[in-house]
mmCIF file of C-alpha atoms in Angstrom:
data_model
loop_
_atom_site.group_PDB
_atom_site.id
_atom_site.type_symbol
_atom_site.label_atom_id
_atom_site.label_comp_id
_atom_site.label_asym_id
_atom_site.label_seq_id
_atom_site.Cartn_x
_atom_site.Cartn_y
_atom_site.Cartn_z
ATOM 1 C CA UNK X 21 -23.697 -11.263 23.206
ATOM 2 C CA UNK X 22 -25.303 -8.211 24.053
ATOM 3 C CA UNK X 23 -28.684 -10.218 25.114
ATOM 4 C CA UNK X 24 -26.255 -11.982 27.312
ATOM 5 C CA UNK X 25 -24.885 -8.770 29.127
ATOM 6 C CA UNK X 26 -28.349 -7.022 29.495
ATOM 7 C CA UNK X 27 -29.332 -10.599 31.113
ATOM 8 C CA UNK X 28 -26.158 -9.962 34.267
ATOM 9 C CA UNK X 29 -26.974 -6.697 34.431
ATOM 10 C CA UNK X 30 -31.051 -7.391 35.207
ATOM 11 C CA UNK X 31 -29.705 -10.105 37.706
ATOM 12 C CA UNK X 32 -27.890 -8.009 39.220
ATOM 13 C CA UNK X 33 -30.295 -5.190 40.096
ATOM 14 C CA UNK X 34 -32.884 -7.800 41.356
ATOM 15 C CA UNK X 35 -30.248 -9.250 43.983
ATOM 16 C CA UNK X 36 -29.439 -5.768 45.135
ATOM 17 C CA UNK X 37 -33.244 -5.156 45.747
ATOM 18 C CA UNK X 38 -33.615 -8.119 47.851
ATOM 19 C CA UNK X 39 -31.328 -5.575 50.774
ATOM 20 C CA UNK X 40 -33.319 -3.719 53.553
ATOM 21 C CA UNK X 41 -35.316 -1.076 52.124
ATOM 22 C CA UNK X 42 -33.157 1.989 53.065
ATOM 23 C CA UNK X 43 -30.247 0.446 51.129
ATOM 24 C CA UNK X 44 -32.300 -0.897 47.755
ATOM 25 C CA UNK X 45 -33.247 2.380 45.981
ATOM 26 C CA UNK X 46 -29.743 3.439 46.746
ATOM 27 C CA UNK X 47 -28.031 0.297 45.225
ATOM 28 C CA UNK X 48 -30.035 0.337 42.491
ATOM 29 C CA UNK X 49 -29.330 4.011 41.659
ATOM 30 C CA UNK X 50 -25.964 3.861 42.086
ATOM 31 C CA UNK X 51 -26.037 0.835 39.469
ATOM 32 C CA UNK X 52 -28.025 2.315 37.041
ATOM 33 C CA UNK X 53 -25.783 5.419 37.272
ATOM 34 C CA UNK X 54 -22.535 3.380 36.401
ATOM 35 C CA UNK X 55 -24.437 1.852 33.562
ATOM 36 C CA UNK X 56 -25.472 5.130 32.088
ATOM 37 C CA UNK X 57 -21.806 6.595 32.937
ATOM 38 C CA UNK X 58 -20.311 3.538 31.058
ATOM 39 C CA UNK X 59 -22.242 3.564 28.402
ATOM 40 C CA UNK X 60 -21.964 7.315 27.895
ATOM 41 C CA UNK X 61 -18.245 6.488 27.892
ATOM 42 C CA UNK X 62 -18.210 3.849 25.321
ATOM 43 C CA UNK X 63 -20.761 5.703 23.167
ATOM 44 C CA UNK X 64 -17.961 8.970 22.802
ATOM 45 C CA UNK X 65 -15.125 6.430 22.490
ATOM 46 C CA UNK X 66 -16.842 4.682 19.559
ATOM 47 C CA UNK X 67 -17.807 8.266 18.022
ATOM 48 C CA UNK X 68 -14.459 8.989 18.362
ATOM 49 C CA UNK X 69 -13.048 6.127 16.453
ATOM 50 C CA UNK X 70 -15.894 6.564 13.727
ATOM 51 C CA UNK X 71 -14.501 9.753 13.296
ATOM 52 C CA UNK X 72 -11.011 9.065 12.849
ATOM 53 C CA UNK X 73 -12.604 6.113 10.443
ATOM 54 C CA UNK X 74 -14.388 8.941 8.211
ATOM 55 C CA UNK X 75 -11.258 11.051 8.218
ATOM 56 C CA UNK X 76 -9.188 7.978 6.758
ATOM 57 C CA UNK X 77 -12.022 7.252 4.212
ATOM 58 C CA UNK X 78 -12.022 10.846 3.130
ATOM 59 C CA UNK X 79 -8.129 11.092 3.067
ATOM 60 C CA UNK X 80 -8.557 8.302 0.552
ATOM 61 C CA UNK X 81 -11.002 9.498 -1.746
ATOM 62 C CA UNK X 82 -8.664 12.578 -2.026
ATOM 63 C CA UNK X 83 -5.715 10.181 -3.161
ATOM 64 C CA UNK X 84 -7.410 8.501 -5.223
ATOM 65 C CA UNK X 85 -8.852 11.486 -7.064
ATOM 66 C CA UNK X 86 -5.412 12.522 -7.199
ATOM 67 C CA UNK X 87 -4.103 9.184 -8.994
ATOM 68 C CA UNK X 88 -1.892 8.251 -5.519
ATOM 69 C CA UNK X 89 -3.535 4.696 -5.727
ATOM 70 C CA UNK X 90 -1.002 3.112 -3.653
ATOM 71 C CA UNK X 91 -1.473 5.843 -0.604
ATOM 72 C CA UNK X 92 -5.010 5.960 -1.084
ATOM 73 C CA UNK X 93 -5.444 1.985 -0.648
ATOM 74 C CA UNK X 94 -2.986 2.784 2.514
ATOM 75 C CA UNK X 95 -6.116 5.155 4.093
ATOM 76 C CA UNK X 96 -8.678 2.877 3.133
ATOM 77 C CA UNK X 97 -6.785 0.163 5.176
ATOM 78 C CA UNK X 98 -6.854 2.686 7.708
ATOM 79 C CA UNK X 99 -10.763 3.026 7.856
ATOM 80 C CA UNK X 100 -11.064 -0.523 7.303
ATOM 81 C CA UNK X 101 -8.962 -1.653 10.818
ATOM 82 C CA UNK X 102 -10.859 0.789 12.681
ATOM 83 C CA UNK X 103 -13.837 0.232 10.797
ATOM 84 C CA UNK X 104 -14.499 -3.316 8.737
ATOM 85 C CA UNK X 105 -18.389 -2.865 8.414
ATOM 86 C CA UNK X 106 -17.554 0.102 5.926
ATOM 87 C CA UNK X 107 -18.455 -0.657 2.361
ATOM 88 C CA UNK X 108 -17.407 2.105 0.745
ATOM 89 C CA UNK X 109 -14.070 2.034 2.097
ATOM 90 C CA UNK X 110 -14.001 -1.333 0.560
ATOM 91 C CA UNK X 111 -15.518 -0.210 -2.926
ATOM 92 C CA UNK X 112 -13.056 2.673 -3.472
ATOM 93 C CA UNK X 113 -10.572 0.744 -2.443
ATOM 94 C CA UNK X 114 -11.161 -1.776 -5.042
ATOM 95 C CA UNK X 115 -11.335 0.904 -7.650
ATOM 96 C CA UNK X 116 -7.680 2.033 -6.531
ATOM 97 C CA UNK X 117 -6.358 -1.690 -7.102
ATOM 98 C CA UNK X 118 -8.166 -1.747 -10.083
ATOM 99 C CA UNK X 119 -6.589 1.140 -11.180
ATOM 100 C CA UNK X 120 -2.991 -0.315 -10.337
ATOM 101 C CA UNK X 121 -4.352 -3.264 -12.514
ATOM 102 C CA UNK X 122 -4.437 -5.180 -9.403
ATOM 103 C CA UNK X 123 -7.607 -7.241 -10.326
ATOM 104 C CA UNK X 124 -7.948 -10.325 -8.253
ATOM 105 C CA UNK X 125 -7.570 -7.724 -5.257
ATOM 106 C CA UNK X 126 -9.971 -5.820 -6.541
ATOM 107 C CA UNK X 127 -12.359 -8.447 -6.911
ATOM 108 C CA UNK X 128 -11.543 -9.368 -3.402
ATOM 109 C CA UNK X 129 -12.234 -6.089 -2.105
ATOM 110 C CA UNK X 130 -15.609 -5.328 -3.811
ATOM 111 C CA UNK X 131 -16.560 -9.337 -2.525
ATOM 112 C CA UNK X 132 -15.725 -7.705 0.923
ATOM 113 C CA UNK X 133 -17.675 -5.227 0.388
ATOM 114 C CA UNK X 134 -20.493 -6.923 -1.049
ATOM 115 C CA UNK X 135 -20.881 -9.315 1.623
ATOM 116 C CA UNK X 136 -21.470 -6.277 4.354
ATOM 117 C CA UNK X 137 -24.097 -4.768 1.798
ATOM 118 C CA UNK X 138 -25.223 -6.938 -0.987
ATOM 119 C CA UNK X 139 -27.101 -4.056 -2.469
ATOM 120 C CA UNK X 140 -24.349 -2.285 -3.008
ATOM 121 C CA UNK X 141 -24.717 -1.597 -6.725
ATOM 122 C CA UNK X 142 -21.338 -0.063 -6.980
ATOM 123 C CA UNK X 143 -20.052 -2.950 -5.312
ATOM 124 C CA UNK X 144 -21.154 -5.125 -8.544
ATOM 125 C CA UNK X 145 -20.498 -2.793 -11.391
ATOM 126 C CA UNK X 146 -16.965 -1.958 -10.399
ATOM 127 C CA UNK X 147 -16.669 -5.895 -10.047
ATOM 128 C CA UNK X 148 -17.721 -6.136 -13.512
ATOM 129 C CA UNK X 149 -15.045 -3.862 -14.586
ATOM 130 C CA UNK X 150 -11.959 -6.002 -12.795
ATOM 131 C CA UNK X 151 -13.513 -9.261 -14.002
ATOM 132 C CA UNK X 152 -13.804 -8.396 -17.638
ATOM 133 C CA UNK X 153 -9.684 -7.249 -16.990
ATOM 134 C CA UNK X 154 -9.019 -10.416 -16.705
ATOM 135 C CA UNK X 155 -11.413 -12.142 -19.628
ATOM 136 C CA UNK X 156 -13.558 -13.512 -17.053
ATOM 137 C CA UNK X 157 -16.153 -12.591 -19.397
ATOM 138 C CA UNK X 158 -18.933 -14.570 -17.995
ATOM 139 C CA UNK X 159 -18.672 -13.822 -14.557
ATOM 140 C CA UNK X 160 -18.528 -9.987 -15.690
ATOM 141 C CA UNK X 161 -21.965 -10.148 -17.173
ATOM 142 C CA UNK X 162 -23.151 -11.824 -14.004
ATOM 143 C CA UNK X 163 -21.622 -8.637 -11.944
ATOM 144 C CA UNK X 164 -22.881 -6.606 -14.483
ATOM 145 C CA UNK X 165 -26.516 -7.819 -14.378
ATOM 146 C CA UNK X 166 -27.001 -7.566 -10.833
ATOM 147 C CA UNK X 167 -25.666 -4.308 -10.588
ATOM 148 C CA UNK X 168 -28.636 -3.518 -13.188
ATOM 149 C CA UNK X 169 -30.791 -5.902 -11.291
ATOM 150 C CA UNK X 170 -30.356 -3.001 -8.280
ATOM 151 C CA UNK X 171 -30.401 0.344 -10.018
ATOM 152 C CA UNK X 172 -32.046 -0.880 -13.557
ATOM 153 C CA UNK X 173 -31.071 2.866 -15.267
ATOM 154 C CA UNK X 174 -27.104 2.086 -14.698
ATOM 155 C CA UNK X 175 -26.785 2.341 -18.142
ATOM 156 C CA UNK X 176 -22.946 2.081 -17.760
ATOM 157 C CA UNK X 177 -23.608 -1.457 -16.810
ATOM 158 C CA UNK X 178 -25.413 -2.061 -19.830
ATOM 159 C CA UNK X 179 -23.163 -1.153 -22.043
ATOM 160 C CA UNK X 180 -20.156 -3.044 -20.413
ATOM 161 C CA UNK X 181 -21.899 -5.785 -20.226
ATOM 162 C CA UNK X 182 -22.857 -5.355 -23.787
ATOM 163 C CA UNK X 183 -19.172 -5.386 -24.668
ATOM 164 C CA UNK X 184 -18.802 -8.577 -22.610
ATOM 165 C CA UNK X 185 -21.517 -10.553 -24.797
ATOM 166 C CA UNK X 186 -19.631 -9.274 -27.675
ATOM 167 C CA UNK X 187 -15.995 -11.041 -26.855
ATOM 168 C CA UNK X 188 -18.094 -14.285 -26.312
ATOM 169 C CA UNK X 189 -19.345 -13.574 -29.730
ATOM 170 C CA UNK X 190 -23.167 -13.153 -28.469
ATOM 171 C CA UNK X 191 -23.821 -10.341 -30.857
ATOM 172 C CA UNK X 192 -27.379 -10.390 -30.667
ATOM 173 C CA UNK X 193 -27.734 -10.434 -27.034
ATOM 174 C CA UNK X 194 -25.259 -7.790 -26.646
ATOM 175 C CA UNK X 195 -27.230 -5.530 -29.139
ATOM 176 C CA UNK X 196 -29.819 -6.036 -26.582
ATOM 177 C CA UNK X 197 -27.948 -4.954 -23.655
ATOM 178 C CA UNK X 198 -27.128 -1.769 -25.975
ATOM 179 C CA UNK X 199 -30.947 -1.119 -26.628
ATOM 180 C CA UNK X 200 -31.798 -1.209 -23.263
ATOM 181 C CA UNK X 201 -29.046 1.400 -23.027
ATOM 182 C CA UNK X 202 -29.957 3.617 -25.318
ATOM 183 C CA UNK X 203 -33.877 3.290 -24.174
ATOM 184 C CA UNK X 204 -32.430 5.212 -20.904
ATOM 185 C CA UNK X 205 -30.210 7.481 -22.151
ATOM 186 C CA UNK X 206 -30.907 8.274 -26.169
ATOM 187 C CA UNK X 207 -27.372 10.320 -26.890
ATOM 188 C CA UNK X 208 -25.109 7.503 -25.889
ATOM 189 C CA UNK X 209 -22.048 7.812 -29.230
ATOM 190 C CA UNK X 210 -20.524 4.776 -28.216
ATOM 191 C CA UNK X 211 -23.334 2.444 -27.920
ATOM 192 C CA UNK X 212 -24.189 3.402 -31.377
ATOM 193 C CA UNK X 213 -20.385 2.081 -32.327
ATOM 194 C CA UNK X 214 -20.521 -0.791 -30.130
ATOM 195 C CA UNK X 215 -23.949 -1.374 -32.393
ATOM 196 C CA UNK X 216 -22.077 -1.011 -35.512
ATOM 197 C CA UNK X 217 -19.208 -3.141 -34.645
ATOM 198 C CA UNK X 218 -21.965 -5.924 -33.313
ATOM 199 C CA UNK X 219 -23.869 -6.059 -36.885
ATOM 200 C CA UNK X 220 -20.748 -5.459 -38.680
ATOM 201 C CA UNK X 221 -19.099 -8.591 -36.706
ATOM 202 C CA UNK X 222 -22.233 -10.863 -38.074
ATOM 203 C CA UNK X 223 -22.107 -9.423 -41.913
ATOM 204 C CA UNK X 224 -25.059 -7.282 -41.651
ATOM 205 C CA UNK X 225 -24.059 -3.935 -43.591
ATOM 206 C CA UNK X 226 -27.082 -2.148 -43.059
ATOM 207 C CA UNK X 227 -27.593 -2.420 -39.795
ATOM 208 C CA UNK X 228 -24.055 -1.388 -39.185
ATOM 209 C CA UNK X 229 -23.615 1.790 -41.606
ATOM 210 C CA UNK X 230 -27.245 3.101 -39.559
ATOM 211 C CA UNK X 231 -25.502 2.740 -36.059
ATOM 212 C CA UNK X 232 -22.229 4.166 -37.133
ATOM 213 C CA UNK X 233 -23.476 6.983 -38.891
ATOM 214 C CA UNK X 234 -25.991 7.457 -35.611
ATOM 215 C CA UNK X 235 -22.509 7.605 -33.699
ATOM 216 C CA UNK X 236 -20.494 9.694 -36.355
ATOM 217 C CA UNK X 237 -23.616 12.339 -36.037
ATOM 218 C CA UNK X 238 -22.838 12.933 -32.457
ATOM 219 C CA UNK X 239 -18.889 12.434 -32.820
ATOM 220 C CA UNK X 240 -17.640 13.184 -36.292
ATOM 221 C CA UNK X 241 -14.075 13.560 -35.690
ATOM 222 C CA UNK X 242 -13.435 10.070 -32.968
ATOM 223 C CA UNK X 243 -16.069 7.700 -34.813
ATOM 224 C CA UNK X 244 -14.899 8.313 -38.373
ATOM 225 C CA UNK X 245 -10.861 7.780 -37.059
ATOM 226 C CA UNK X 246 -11.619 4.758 -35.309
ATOM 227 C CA UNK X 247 -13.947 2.690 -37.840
ATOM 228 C CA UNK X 248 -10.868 3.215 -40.379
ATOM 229 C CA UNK X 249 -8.624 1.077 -38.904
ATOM 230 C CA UNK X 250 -11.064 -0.895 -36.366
ATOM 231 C CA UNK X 251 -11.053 -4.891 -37.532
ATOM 232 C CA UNK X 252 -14.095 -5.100 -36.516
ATOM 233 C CA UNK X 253 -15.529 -3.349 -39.561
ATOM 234 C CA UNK X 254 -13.626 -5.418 -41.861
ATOM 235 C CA UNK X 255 -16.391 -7.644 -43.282
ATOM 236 C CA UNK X 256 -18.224 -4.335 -44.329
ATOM 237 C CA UNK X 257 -15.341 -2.010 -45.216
ATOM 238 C CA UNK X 258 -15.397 -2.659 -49.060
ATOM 239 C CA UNK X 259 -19.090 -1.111 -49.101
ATOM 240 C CA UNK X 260 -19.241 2.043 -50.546
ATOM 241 C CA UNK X 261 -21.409 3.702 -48.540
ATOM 242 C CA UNK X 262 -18.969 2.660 -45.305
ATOM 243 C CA UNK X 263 -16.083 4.295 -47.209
ATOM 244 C CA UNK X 264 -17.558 7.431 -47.999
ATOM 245 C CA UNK X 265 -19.222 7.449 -44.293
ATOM 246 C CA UNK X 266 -15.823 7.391 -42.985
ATOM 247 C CA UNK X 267 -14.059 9.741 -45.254
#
């Protein structure tokens, strides 16, 4: 389209320049000058409405920090009809839906935003989150992953997806998703419980008492009041050494 109009606009010029000679340079200034005066015209309007865009996207990040989910997915609609190539509208306003445990509209927003910028790690992590709402378990881990395929020390998305692998019962690779977790940020608590529950879940005591004393060491007080009543821990919670752990 715009190869098209630049196209007109050469013919034009060229027939004008085919007039005497007194009248060409005139012609052709006086078109060039409307072009320029047009296009400095269309420039401000658009500035104009990518302003009042902005201000909507910003109105909405302040609602949603607030917890006004419902007005805050209003101002990203806002932004969006004035501006539709605007990821980040699209992102936060998935994360508002999501937050109104709206999934599927979630999901539709971040795909929406996704398909403007498919690098968009944000995009796919936040995906993740909305899709493991709703059990989709498998697809989560495939948000997950590429969100980790774009920014690989999104440890966040590690660890989510590591909880993922662990409701389909794929302890081992989840305890792999955890180490590659840990290997970026070392002080992670719950990954160390998320460990413990993953080796408990497959019988291995050991294993399990290490990474939930690793997590009780940086927590006390949380770790030891949720392993005591977590089912998780149930195939180790007659060893000794787990009882007086969480005592």
């Amino acid at each position: 389209m715009v190869f098209q109009r630049w196209f007109v606009a050469s013919g034009l010029i060229a027939f004008l320049a085919f007039g005497c000679s007194g009248g060409e340079n005139s012609s052709i200034a006086n078109t060039r000058q409307v072009v320029q005066e047009t296009n400095v015209t269309q420039l401000l309007i658009e500035a104009k409405a990518t302003q009042k865009a902005e201000d909507f996207f910003h109105q909405g990040n302040h609602l949603l920090d607030g917890q006004r989910y419902e007005d805050a997915i209003k101002a990203y609609d806002q932004a969006i009809a004035i501006k539709v190539e605007n990821p980040e509208a699209w992102i936060n306003r998935g994360i508002a839906l999501t937050s109104l445990q709206r999934y599927k509209d979630a999901i539709a927003s971040y795909d929406k935003a996704i398909a403007i910028q498919p690098d968009k790690y944000e995009a796919w992590y936040n995906r993740g989150i909305a899709l493991t709402s709703l059990q989709r378990y498998k697809d989560a881990i495939a948000s997950y992953e590429k969100a980790i395929a774009i920014k690989p020390d999104k440890y966040e998305a590690l660890i989510n997806q590591g909880i993922a692998l662990t409701k389909l019962h794929r302890y081992q690779d989840a305890i792999g998703s955890y180490n590659r977790a840990i290997a970026i940020k070392q002080d992670l608590h719950q990954v160390y419980y998320n460990k413990a529950c993953s080796y408990a879940l497959q019988s291995n005591v050991e294993l399990a008492i290490e990474n939930l004393d690793k997590a009780i060491q940086l927590v006390p007080d949380k770790y030891k009041k949720l392993a005591k009543t977590d089912p998780d821990f149930n195939k180790v919670r007659s060893d000794k050494r787990f009882q007086e752990l969480v005592q």
